[in-house]
GROMACS .gro file of C-alpha atoms in nm:
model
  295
    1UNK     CA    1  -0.811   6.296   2.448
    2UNK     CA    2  -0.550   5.992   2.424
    3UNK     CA    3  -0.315   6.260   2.544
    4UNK     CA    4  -0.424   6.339   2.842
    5UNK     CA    5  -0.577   6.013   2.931
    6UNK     CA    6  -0.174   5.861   2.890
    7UNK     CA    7  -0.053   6.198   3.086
    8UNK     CA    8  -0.331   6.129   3.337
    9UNK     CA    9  -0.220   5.699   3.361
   10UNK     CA   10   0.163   5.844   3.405
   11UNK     CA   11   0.040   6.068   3.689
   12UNK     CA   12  -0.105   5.820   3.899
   13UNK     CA   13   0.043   5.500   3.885
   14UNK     CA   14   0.396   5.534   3.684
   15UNK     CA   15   0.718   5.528   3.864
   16UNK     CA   16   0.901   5.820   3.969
   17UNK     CA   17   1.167   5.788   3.699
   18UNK     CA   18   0.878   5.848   3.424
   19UNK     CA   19   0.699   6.119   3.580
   20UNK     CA   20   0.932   6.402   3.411
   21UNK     CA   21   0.743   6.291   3.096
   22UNK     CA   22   0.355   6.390   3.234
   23UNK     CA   23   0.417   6.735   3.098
   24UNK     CA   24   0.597   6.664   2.790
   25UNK     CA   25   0.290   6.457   2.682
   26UNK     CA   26   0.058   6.720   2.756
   27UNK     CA   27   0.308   6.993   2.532
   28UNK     CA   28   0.357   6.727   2.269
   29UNK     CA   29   0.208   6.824   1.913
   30UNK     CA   30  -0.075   6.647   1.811
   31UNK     CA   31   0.043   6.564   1.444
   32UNK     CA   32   0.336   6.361   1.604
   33UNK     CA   33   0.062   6.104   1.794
   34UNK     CA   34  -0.165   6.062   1.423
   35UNK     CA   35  -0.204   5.687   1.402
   36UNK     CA   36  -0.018   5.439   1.190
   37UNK     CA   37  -0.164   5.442   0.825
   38UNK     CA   38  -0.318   5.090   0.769
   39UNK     CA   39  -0.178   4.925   0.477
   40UNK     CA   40  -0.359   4.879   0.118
   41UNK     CA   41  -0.404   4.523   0.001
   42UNK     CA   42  -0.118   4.572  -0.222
   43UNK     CA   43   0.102   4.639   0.021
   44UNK     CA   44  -0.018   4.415   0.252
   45UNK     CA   45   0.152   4.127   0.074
   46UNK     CA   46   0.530   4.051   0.011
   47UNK     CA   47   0.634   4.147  -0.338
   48UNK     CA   48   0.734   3.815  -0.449
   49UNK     CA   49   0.378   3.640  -0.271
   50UNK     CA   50   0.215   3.886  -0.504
   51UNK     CA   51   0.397   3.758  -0.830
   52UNK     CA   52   0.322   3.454  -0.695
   53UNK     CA   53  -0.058   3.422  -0.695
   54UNK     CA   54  -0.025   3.633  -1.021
   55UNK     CA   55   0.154   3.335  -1.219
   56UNK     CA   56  -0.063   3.108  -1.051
   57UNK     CA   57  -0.391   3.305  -1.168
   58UNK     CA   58  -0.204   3.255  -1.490
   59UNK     CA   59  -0.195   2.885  -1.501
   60UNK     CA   60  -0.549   2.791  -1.404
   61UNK     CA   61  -0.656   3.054  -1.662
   62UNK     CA   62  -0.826   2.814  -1.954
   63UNK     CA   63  -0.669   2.850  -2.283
   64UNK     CA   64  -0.733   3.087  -2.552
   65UNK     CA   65  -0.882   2.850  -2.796
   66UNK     CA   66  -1.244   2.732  -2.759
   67UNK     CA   67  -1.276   2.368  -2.658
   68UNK     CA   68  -1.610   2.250  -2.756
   69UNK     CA   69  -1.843   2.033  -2.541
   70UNK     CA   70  -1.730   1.685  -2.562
   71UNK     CA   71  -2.069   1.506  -2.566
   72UNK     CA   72  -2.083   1.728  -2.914
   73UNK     CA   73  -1.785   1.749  -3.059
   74UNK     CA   74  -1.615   1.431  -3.263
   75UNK     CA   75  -1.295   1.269  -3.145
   76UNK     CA   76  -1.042   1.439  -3.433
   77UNK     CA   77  -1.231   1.813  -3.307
   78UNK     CA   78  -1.182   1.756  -3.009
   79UNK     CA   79  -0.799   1.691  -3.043
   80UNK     CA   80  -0.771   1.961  -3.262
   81UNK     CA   81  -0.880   2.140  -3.032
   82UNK     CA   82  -0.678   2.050  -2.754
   83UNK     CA   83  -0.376   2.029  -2.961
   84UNK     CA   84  -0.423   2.418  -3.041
   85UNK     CA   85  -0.509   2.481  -2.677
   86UNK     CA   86  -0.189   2.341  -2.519
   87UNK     CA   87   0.031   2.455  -2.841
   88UNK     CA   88   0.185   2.183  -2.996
   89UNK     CA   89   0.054   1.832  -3.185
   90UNK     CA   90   0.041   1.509  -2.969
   91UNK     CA   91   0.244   1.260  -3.063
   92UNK     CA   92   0.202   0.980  -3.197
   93UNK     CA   93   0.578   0.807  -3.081
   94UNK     CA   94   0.567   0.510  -2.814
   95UNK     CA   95   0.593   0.647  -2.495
   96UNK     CA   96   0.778   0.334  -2.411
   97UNK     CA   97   1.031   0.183  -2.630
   98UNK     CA   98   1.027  -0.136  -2.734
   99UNK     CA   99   1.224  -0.403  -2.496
  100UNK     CA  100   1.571  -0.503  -2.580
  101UNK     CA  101   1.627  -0.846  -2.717
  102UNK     CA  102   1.691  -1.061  -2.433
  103UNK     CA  103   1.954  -1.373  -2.415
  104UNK     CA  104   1.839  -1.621  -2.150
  105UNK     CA  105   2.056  -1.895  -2.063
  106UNK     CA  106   1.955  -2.220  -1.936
  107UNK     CA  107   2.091  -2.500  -1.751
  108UNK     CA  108   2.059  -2.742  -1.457
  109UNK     CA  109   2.212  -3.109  -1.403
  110UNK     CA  110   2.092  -3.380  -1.645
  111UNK     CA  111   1.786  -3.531  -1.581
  112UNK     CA  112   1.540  -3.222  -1.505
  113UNK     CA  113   1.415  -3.217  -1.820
  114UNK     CA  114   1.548  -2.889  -1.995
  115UNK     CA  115   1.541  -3.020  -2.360
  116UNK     CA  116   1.143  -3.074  -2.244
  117UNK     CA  117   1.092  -2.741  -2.182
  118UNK     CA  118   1.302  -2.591  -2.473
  119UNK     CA  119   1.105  -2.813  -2.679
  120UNK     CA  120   0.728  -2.691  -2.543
  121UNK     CA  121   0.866  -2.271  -2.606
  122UNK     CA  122   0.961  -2.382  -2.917
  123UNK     CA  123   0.622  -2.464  -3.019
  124UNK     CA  124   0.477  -2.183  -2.873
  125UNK     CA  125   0.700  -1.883  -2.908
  126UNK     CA  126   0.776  -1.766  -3.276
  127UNK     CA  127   1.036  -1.461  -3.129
  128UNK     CA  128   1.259  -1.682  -2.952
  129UNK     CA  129   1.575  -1.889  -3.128
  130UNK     CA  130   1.712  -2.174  -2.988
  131UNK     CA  131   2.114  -2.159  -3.032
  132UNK     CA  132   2.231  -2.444  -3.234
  133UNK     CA  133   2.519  -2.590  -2.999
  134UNK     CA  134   2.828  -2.730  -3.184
  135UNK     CA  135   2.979  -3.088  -3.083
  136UNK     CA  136   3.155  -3.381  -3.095
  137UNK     CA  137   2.989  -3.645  -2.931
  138UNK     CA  138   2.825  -3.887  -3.167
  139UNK     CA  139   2.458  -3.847  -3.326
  140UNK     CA  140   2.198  -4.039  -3.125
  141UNK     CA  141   1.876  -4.152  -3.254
  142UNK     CA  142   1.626  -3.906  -3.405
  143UNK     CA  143   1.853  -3.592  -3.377
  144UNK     CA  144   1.921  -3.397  -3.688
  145UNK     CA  145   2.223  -3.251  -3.767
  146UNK     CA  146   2.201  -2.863  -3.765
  147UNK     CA  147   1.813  -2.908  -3.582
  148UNK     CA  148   1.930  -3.067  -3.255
  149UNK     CA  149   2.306  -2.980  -3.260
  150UNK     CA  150   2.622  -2.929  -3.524
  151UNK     CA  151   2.785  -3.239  -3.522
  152UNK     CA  152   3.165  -3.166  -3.605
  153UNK     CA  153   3.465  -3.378  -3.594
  154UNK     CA  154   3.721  -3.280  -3.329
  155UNK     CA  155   3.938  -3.122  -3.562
  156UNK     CA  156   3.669  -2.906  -3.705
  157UNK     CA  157   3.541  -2.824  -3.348
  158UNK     CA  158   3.929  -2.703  -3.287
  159UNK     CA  159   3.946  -2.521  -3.567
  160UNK     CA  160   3.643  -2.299  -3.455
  161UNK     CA  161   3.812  -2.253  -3.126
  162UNK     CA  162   4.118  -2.113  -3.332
  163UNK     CA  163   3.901  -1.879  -3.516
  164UNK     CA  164   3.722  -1.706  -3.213
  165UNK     CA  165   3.396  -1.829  -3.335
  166UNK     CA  166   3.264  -1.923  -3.028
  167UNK     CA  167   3.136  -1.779  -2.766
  168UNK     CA  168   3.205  -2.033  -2.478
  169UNK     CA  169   3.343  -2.427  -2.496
  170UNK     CA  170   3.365  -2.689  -2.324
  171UNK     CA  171   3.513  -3.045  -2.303
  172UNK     CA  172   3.214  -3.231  -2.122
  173UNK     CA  173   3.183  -3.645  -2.045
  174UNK     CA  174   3.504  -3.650  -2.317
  175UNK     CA  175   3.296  -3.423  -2.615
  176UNK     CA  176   3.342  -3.086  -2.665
  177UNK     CA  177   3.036  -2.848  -2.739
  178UNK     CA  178   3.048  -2.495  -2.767
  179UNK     CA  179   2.825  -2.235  -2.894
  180UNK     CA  180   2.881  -2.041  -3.221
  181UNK     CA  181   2.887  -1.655  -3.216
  182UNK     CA  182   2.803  -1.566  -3.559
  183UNK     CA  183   2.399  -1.723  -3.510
  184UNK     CA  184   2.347  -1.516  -3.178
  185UNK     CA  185   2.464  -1.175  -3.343
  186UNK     CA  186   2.240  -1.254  -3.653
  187UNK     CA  187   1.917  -1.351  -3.471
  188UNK     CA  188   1.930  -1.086  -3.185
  189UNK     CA  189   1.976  -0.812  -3.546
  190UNK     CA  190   1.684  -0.916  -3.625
  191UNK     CA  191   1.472  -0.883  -3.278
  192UNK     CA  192   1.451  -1.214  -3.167
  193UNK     CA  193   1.547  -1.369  -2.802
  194UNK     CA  194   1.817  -1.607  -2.785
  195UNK     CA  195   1.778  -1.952  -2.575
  196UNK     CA  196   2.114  -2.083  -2.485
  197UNK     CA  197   2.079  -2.489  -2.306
  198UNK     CA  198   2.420  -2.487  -2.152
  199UNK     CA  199   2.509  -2.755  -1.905
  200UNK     CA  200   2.673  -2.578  -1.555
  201UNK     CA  201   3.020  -2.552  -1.678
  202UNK     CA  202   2.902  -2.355  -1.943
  203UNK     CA  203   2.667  -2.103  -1.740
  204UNK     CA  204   2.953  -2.016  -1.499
  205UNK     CA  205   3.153  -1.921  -1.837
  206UNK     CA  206   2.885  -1.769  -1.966
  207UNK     CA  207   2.811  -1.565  -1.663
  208UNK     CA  208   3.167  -1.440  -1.673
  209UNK     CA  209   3.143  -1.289  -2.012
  210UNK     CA  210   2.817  -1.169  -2.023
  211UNK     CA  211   2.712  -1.087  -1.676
  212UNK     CA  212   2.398  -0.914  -1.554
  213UNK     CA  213   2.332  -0.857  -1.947
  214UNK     CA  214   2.169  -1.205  -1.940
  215UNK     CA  215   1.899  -1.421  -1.790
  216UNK     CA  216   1.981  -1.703  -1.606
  217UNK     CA  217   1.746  -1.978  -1.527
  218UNK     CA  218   1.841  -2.293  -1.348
  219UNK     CA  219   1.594  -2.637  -1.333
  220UNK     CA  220   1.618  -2.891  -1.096
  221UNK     CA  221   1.345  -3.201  -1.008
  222UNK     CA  222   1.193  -3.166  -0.777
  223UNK     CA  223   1.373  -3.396  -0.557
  224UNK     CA  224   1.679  -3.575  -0.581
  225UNK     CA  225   1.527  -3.896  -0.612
  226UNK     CA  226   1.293  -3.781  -0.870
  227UNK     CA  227   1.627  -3.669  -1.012
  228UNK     CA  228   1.772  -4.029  -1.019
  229UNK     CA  229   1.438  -4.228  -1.134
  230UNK     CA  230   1.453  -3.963  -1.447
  231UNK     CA  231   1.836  -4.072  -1.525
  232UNK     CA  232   1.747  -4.390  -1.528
  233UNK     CA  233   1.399  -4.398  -1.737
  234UNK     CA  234   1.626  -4.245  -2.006
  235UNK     CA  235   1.806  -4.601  -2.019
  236UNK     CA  236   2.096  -4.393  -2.244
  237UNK     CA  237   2.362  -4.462  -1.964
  238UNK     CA  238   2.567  -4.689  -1.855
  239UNK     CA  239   2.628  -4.808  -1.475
  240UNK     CA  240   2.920  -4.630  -1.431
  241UNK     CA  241   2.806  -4.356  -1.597
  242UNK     CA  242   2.467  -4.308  -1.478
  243UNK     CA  243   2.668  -4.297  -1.150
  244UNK     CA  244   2.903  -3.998  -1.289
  245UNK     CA  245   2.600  -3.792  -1.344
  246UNK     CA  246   2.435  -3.849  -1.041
  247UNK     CA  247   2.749  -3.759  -0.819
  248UNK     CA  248   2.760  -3.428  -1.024
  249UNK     CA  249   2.402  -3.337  -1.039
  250UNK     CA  250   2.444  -3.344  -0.605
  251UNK     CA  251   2.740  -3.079  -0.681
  252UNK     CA  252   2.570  -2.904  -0.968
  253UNK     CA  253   2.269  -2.816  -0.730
  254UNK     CA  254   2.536  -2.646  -0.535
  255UNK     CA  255   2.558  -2.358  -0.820
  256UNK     CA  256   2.224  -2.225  -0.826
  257UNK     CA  257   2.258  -1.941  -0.601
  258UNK     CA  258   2.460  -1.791  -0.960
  259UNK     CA  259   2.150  -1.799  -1.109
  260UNK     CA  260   1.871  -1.521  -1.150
  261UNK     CA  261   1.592  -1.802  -1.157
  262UNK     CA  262   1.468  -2.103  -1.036
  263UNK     CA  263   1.231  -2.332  -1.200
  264UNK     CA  264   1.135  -2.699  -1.076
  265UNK     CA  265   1.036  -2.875  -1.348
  266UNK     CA  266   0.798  -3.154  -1.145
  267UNK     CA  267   0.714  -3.449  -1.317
  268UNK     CA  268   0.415  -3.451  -1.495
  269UNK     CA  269   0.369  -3.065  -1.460
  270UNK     CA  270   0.563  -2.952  -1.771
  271UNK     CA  271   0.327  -2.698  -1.863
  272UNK     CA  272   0.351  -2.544  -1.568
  273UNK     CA  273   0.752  -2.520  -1.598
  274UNK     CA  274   0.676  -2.372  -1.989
  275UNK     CA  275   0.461  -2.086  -1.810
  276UNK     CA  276   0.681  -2.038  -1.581
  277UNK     CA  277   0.969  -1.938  -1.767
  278UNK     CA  278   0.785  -1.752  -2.009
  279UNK     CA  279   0.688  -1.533  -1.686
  280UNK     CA  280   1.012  -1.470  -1.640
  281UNK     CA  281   1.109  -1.358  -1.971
  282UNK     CA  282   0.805  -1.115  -1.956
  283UNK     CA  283   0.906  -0.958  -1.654
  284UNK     CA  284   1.215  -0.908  -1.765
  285UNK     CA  285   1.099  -0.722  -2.064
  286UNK     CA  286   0.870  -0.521  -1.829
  287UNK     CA  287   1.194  -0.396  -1.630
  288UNK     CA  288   1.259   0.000  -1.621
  289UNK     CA  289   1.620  -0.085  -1.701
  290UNK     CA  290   1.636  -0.367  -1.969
  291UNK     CA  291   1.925  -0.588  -2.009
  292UNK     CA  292   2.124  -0.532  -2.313
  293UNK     CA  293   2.342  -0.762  -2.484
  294UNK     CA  294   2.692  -0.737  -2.696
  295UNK     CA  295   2.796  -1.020  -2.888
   0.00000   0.00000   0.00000
């Protein structure tokens, strides 16, 4: 029937060039015109689309152990359970190791109130240590030696320098102070953040040997008149040298863009400054890539 009705189509409206083929349709066996077999479903997919869905039937399929019904089943069955299901014990390691002990240096020009501060996280953070500085300048009323600082002559203090047992020094206002290596090694062995109160000399030194494997935090007032009423409410200073520090705290400001942090410790907001800092030292801990320092 097809046959003849595609002889019949060529007869009537085909070109001349095709009309030779009228009667080789018509002769044309009728085994060579048998439609094309429709494919079976399992060849009607790619090979690898097949291996495919297989692995993926494979995956959703539930495990061969029983799980039992969790309104039912205690806690330790039910891990059991799910422990034999996915083939291996959960562990019970941090996911997360613990944070790296941090060193966080601070500084800013006199005045701002830093030994404030330091003071306030002493009293409320057992896992930091304050670094003990080493100096020369003379004891002043209610400091302790060893507590506050470790008063040494200037021989001594040389002496130390010789030896390499200091991490950074300085000769500041005519007194040297400098900060002992040995006490940082020991305390960060045993966990504990390390506090370094470094005047602005000190942090750019400080900077340059340790890097980014520290925290710094700089503190200003909160204006520089605030700045100057606070210098002289101390009444420790002379004229002329209550005038030295203000000229250098204008220039000192100058420096805080080498800093990580800022932190204006406003007068009568201390607490808030103590928070503050503590913030930062929490966030830093929080980090994906922690700090780590070498003494």
């Amino acid at each position: 029937m097809f046959r003849r009705f595609l002889a019949t189509s060529l007869s009537r409206s085909s070109p001349p060039p095709l009309l030779h083929l009228h009667p080789k349709i018509l002769q044309t066996p009728n085994s060579l015109l048998r439609p094309y077999p429709k494919p079976t479903p399992s060849q009607s997919l790619p090979p690898n689309t097949r291996s495919l869905s297989s692995h993926m039937g494979d995956a959703r399929r539930p495990g061969s152990v029983p799980i039992p019904h969790v309104e039912r089943a205690d806690r330790s069955e039910l891990l059991r359970a799910l422990e034999a299901s996915l083939g291996s014990a959960f562990s019970s390691e941090p996911l997360w190791p613990s944070p790296s002990p941090l060193i966080i240096v601070i500084s800013g020009p006199s005045g701002v109130g830093k030994d404030a501060v330091i003071k306030k996280l002493k009293d409320s953070n057992e896992n930091l240590h304050f670094v003990v500085t080493a100096t020369t300048r003379p004891t002043r009323p209610g400091e302790v030696h060893g507590k506050d600082y470790y008063f040494v002559s200037k021989e001594e203090f040389l002496t130390m320098v010789e030896r390499n047992e200091l991490l950074e020094y300085a000769l500041v206002y005519g007194d040297y102070k400098g900060i002992p290596k040995q006490q940082i090694r020991e305390e960060l062995g045993k966990g504990y953040d390390i506090v370094l109160r470094v005047d602005i000399q000190g942090a750019q030194t400080l900077r340059k040997i340790l890097g980014n494997s520290a925290v710094f935090i700089f503190f200003m007032a909160e204006s520089e008149a605030k700045l100057v009423e606070r210098l002289i409410d101390r009444k420790t200073e002379t004229k002329e040298s209550l005038l030295v520090r203000v000229a250098m705290a204008r220039e000192e400001v100058k420096h805080v863009k080498n800093f990580d942090y800022v932190v204006v410790n406003a007068e009568g907001r201390l607490d808030n400054a103590v928070k503050l800092v503590e913030s930062i030292i929490d966030a830093e801990k929080a980090k994906v890539q922690q700090k780590r320092s070498v003494i």
